[in-house]
Short mmCIF file of C-alpha atoms and ligand atoms in Angstrom, two decimals:
data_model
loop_
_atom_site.label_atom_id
_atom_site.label_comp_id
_atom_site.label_asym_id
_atom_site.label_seq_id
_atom_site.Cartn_x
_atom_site.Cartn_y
_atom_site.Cartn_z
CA UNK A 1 100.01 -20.02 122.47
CA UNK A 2 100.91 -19.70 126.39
CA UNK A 3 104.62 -18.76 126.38
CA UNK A 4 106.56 -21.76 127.99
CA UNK A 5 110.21 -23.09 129.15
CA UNK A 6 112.10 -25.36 126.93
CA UNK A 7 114.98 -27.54 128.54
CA UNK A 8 116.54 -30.38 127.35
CA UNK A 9 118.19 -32.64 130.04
CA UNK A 10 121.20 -34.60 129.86
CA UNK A 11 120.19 -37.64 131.85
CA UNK A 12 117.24 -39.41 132.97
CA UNK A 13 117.48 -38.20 136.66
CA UNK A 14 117.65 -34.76 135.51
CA UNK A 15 114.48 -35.10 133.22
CA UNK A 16 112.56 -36.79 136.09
CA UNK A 17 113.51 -33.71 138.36
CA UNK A 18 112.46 -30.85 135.81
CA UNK A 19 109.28 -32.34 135.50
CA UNK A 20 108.36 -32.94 138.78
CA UNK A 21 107.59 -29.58 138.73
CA UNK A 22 104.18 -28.11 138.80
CA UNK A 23 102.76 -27.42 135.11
CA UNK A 24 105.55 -29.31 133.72
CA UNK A 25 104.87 -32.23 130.99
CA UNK A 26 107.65 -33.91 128.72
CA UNK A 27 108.25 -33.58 125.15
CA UNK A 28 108.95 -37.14 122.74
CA UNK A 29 107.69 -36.18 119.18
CA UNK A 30 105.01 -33.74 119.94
CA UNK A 31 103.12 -35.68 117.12
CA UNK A 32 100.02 -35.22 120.21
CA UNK A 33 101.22 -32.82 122.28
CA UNK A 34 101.93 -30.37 120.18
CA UNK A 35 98.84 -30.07 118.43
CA UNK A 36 96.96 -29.89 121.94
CA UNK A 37 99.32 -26.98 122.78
CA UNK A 38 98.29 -25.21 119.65
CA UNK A 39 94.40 -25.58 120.29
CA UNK A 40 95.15 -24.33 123.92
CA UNK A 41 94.28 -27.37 125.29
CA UNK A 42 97.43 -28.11 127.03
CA UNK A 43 99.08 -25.39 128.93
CA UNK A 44 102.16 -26.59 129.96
CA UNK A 45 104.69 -23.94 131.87
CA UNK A 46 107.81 -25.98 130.71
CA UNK A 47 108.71 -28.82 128.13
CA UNK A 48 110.90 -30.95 129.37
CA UNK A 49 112.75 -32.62 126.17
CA UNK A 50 113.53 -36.14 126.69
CA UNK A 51 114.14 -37.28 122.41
CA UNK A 52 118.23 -36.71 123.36
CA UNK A 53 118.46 -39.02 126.26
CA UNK A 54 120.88 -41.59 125.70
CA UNK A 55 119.69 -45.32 126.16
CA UNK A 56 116.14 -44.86 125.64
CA UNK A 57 116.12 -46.05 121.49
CA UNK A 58 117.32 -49.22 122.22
CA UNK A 59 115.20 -52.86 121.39
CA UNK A 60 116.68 -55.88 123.46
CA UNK A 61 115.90 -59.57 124.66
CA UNK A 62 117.03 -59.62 128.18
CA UNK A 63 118.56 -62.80 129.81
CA UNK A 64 114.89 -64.23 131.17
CA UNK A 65 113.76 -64.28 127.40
CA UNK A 66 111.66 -60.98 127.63
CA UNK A 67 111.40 -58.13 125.63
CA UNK A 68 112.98 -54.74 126.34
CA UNK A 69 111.81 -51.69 124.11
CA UNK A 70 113.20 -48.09 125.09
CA UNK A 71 110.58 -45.27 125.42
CA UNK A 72 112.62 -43.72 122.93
CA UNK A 73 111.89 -46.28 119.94
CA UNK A 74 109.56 -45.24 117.33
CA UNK A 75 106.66 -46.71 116.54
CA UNK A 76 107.83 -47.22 112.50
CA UNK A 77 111.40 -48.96 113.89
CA UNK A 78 109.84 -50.91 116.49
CA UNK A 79 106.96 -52.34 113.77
CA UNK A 80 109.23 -52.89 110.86
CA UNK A 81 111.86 -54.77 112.98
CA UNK A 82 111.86 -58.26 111.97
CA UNK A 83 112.39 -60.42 114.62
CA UNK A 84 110.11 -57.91 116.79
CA UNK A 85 107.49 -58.51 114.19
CA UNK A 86 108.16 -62.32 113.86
CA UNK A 87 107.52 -62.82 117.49
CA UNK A 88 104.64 -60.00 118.54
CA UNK A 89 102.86 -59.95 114.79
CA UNK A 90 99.57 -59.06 116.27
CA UNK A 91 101.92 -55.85 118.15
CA UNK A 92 103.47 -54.79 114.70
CA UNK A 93 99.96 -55.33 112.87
CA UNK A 94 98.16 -52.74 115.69
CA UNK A 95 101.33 -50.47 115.33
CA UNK A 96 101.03 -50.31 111.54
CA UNK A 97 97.43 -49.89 111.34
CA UNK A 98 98.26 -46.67 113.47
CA UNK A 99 98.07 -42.80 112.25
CA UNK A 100 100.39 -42.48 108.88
CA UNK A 101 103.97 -43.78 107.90
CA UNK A 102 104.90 -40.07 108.46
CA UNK A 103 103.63 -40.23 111.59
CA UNK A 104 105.02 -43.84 112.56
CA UNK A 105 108.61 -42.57 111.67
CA UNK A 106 108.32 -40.04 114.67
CA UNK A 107 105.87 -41.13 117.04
CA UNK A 108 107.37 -42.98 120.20
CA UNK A 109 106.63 -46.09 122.57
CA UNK A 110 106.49 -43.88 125.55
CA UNK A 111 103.87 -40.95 123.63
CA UNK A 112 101.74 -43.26 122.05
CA UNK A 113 101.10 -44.86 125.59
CA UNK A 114 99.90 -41.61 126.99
CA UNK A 115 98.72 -39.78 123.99
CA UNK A 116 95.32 -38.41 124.90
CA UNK A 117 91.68 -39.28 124.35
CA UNK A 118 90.69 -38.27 120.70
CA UNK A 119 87.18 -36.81 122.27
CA UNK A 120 86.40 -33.84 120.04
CA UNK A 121 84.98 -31.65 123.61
CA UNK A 122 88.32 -32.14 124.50
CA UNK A 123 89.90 -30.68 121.96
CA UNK A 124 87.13 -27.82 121.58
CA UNK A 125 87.96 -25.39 124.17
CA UNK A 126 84.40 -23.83 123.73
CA UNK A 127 82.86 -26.89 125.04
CA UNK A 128 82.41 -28.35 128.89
CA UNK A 129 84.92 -31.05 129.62
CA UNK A 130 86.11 -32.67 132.92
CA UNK A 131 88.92 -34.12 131.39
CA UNK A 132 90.18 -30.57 130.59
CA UNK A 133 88.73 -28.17 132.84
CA UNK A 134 88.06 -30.54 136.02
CA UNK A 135 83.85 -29.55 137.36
CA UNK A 136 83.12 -28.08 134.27
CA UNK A 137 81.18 -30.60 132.74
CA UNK A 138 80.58 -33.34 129.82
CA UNK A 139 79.29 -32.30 126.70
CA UNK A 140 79.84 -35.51 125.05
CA UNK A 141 76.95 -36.85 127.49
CA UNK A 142 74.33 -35.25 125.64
CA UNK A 143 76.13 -34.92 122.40
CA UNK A 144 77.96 -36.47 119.45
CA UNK A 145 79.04 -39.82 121.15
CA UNK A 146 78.89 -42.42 118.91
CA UNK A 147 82.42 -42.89 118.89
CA UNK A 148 82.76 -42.63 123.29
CA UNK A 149 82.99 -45.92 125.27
CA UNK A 150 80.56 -48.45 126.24
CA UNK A 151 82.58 -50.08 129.02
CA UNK A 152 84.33 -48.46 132.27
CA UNK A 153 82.57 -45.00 131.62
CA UNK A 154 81.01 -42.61 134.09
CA UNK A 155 78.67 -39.48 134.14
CA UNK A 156 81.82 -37.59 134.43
CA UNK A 157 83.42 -38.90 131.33
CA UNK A 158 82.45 -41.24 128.40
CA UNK A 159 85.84 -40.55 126.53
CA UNK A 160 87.89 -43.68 124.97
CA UNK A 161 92.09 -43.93 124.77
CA UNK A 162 92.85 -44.08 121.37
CA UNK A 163 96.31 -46.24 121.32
CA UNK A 164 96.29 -49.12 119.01
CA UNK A 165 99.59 -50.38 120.25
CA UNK A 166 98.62 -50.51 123.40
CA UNK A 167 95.43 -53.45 122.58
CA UNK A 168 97.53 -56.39 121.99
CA UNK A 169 100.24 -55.15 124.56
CA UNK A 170 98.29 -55.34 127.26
CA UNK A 171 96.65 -58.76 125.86
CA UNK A 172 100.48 -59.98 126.43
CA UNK A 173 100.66 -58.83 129.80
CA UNK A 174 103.56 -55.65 129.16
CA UNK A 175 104.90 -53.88 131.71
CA UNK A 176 106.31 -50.77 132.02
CA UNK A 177 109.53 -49.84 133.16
CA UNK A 178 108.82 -46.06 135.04
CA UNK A 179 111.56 -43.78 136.48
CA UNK A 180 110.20 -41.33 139.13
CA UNK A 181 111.03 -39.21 142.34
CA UNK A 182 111.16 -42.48 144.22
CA UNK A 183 113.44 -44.38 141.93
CA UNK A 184 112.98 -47.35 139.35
CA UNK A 185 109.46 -49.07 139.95
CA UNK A 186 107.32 -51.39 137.45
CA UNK A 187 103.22 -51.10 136.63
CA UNK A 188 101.29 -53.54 134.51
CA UNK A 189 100.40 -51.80 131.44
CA UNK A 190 96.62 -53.00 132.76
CA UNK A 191 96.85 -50.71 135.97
CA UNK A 192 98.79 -47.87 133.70
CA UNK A 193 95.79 -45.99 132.41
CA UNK A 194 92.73 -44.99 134.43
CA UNK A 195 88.74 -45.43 134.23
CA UNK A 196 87.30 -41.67 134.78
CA UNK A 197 85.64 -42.20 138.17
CA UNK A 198 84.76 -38.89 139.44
CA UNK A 199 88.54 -38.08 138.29
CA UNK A 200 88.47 -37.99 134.53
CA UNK A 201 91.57 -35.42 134.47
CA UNK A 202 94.06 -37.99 135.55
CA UNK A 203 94.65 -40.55 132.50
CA UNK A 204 96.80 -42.64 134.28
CA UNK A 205 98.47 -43.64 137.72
CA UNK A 206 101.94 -41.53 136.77
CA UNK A 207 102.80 -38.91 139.39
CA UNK A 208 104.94 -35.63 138.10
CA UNK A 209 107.94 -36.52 137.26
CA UNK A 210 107.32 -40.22 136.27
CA UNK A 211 109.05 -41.21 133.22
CA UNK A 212 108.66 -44.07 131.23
CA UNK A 213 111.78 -45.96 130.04
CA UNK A 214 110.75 -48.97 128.12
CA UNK A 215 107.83 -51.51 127.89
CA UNK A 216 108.73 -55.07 128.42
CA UNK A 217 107.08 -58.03 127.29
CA UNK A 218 107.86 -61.10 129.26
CA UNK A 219 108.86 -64.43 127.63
CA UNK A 220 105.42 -66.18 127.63
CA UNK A 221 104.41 -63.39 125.18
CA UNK A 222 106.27 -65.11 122.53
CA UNK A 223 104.13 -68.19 122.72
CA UNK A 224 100.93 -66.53 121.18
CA UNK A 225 103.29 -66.20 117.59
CA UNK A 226 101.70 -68.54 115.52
CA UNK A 227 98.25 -67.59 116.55
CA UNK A 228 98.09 -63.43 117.08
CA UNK A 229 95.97 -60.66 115.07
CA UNK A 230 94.88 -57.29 115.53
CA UNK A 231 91.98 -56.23 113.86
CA UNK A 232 90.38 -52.58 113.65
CA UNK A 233 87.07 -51.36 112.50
CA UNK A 234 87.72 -47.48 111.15
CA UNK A 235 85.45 -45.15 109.33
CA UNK A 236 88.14 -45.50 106.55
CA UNK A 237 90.70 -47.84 105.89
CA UNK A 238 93.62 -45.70 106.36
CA UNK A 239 94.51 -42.95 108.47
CA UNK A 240 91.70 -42.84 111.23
CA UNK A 241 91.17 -43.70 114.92
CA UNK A 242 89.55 -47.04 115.82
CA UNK A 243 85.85 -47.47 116.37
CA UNK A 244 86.44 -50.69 117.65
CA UNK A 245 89.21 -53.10 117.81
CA UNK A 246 90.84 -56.45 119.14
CA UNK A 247 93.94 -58.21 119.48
CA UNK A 248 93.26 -61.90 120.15
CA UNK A 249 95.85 -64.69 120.47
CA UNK A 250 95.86 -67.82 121.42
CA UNK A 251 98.07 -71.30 121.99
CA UNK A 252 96.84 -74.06 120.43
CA UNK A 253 98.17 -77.43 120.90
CA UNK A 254 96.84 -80.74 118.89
CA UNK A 255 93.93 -78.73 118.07
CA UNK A 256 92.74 -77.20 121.67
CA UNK A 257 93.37 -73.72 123.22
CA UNK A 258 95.43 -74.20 125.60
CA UNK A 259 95.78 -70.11 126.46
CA UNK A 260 93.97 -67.58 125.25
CA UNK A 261 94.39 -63.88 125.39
CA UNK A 262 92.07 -61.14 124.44
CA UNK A 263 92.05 -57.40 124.55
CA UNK A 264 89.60 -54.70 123.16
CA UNK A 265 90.25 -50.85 122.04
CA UNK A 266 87.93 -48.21 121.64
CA UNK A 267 85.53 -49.13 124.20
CA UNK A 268 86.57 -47.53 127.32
CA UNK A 269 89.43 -45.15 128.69
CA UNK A 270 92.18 -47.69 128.85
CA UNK A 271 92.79 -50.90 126.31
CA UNK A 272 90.45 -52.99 127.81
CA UNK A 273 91.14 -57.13 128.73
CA UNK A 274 88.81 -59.09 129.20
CA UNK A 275 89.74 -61.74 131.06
CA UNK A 276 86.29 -63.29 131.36
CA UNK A 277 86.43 -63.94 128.33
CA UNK A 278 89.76 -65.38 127.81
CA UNK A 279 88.18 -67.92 130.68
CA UNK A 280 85.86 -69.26 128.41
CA UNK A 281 88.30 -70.28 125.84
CA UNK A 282 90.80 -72.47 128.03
CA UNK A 283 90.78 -75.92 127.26
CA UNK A 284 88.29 -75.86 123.99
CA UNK A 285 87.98 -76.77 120.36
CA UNK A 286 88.62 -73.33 118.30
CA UNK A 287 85.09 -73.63 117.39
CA UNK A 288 82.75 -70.76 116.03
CA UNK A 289 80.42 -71.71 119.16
CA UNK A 290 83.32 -71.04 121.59
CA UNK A 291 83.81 -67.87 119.91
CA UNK A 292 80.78 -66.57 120.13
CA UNK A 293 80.20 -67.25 123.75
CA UNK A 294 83.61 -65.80 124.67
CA UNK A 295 82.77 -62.66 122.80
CA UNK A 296 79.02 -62.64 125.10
CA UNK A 297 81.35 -63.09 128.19
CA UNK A 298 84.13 -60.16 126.58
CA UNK A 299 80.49 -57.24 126.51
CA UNK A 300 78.76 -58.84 129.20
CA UNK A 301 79.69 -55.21 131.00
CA UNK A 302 79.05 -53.05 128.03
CA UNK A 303 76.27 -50.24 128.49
CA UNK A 304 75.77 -47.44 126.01
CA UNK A 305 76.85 -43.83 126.86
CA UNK A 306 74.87 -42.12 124.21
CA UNK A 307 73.40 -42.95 120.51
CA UNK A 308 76.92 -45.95 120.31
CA UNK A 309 74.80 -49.10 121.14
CA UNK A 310 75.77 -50.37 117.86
CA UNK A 311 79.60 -50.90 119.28
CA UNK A 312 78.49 -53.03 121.38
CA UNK A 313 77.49 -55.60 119.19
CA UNK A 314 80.21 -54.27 116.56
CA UNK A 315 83.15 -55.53 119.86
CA UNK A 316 81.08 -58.79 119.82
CA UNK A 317 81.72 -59.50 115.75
CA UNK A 318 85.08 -57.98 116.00
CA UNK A 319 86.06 -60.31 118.52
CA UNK A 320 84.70 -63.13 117.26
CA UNK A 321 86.32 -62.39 113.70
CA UNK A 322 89.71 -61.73 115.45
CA UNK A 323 89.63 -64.79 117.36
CA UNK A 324 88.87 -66.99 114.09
CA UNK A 325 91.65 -65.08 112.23
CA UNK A 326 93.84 -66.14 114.75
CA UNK A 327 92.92 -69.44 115.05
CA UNK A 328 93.56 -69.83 111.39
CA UNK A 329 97.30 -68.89 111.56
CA UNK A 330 99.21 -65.81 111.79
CA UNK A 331 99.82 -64.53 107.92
CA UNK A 332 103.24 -65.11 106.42
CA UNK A 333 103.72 -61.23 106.12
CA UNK A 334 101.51 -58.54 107.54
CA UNK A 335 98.33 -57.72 105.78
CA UNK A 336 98.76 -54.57 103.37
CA UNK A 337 95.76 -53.14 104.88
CA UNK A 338 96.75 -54.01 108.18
CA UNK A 339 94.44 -54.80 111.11
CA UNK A 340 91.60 -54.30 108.32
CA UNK A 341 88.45 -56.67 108.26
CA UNK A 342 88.62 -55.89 104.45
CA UNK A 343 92.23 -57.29 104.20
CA UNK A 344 92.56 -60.94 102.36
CA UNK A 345 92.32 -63.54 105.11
CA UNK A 346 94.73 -65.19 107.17
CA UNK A 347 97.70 -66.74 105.71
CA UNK A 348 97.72 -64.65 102.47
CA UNK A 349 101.34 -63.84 100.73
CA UNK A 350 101.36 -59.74 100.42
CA UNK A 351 104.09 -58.94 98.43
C1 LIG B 401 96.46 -37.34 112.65
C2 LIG B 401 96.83 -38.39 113.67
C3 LIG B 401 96.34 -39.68 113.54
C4 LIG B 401 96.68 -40.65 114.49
N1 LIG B 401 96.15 -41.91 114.37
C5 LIG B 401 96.46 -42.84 115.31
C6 LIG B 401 95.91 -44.17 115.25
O1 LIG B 401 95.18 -44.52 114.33
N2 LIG B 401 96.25 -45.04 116.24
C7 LIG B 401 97.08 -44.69 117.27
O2 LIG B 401 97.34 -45.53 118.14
N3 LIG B 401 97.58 -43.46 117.37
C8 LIG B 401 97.29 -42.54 116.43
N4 LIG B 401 97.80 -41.29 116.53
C9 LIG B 401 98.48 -40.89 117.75
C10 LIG B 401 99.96 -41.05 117.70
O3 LIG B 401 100.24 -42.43 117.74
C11 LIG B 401 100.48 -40.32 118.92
O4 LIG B 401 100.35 -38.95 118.66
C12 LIG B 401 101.92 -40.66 119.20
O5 LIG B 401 102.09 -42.03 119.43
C13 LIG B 401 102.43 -39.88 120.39
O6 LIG B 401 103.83 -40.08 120.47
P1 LIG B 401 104.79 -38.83 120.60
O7 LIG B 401 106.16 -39.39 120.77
O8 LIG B 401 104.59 -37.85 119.51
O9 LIG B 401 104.27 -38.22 121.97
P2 LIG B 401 104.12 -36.70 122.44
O10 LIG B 401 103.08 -36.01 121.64
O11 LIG B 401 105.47 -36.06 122.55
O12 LIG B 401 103.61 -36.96 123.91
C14 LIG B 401 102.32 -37.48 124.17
C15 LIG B 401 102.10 -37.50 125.68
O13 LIG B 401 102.94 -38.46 126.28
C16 LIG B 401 103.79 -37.85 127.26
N5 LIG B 401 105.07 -38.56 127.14
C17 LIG B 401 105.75 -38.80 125.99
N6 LIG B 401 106.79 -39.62 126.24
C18 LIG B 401 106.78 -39.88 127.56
C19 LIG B 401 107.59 -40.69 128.42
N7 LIG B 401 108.64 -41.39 127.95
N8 LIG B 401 107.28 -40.74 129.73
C20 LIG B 401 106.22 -40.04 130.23
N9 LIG B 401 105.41 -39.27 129.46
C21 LIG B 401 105.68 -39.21 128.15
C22 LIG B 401 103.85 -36.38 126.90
O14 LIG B 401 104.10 -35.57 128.02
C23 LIG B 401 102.44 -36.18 126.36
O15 LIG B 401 101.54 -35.99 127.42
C24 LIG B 401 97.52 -40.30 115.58
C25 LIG B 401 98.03 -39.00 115.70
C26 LIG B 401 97.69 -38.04 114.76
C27 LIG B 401 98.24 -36.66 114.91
S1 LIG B 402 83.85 -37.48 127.33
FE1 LIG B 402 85.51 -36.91 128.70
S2 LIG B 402 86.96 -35.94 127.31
FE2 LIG B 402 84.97 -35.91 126.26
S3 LIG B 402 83.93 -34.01 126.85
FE3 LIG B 402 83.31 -35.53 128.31
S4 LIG B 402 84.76 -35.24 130.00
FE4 LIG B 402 85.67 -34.31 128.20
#
């Protein structure tokens, strides 16, 4: 491994200035990190630590009735947090139906955000990536790409973002909170993450230096409660990266949607919303019909980037199933199998 610095600010400013440094990158768990500094993908000159800054581990409701939650949190606290889970189930369902408990315990808010594209030419330093070595080429193009995205992609790069947590976040409009060179500023977890463009090497719209402090959800997110599920097609029930997923929720009063929200993963290099589709589902009967056309409108986009035509119409049934599990009611308790098509249906009593 490339030798590197270690330091482990005090404070927030002091992290923002030691990684505004060229070829510096900052350390939370190193649950994805790590590993991509021990294939020699990642070649950081310095780790800035940031898992002893004080402030960052907190979960809070803020006077306006939003939701604060410190970069620091993990993703295990955050999910198994009651009144968290009670009022963003569809949030705790995606986070649980994430990596392994093990992995849960240490993972943060802030990593799983910007934890990298699972591509495996990304991770294989014998192959041609852009995303890694910018100019050098895509070898997913032309190779094993069933799993790469089918919205959003370009000749440059087909890879998806992996996050689960991030699918139903960005359905409930999150922002984050982001401390950089400049000061305190604010992005829409929507504009966070990046298509590739021409520029597949940049994931997202942080500059060096840019930390992220928390992820806020703002009051109306707590209106989707009774009506919010994540579900996630995986080529095994536990422990593996989506192939597809979605977090739908609506509001339904006296039997209409009155507000609909809608967000896919695994399709494209960011947790995709489709808003088009959300469109489609104001002001109408939570019928099968409406579901189906809103899950037309959600692919409408959607274009193959290999031999992964079949996710395509995969997005359209998982939306369609998401969408009538949460018209149905969000379950008492979270699923056991969580975010699983193979769970028991809506409203079951997991003990
Ligand atoms: C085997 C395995 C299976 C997994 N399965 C899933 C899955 O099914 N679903 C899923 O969603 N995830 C899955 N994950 C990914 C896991 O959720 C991420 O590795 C984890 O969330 C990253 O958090 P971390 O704190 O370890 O981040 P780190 O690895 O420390 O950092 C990740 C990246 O984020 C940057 N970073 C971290 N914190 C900040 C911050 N506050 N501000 C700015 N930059 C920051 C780092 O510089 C780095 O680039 C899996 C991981 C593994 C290893
Ligand atoms: S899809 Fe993106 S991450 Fe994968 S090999 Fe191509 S450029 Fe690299």
């Amino acid at each position: 491994m490339k030798p590197f610095d270690y330091v482990r600010p005090a404070s927030v400013a002091a992290a923002v200035a030691a990684a505004a440094q060229p070829g510096a990158v900052f350390l939370a768990a190193g649950t994805n990190l790590l590993d991509l500094m021990k294939g020699g993908v990642s070649r950081p000159d310095r780790l800035v630590d940031v898992t002893h800054l004080d402030g960052l581990d907190q979960i809070e409701t803020l006077g306006d009735g939003s939701l604060r939650i410190g970069a620091l949190v993990s993703n295990a606290d955050l999910a198994h947090d009651a009144e968290f889970a009670r009022s963003y189930p569809a949030v705790a369902e995606a986070l649980l139906s994430g990596a392994s408990a093990q992995l849960r315990n240490a993972a943060t808010v802030g990593g799983n955000l910007l934890q990298r594209t699972r591509c495996a030419y990304f991770y294989d330093t014998a192959s041609r990536c852009n995303k890694r070595e910018p100019g050098s080429g895509c070898d997913a193009r032309d190779g094993e790409n069933r799993g790469h995205a089918v919205l959003g992609w370009t000749e440059s790069c087909i890879a998806t973002h992996p996050s689960d947590f991030c699918v139903p976040l960005v359905a409930l409009d999150a922002m984050v909170e982001i401390e950089g060179r400049g000061g305190r500023r604010e992005v829409a977890l929507d504009q966070l993450h990046r298509l590739p463009g021409d520029t597949p090497e940049r994931d997202s719209v942080l500059e060096p230096g840019d930390l992220i402090v928390a992820v806020r959800l703002p009051p109306a997110a707590r209106g989707f409660a009774a009506h919010a599920r994540y579900l996630k097609v995986r080529e095994r029930t536990s422990y593996a990266f989506a192939v597809v997923s979605a977090a739908a929720a609506l509001r339904i009063e006296s039997g209409m949607i009155v507000e609909a929200r809608l967000a896919l993963g695994g399709v494209a290099a960011k947790p995709w919303r489709a808003r088009a589709a959300e469109d489609v589902l104001k002001n109408v009967s939570p019928t099968a019909d409406a579901f189906q056309e809103a899950a037309w409108r959600a692919l409408t986009d959607a274009k193959p980037s290999g031999d992964n035509a079949f996710k395509i119409e995969l997005a359209r049934r998982i939306v369609v199933r998401a969408l009538t599990l949460a018209a149905a009611g969000t379950p008492a308790r979270i699923p056991a199998l969580p975010a699983s098509p193979f769970a028991a249906t809506s409203g079951a009593d997991h003990a």
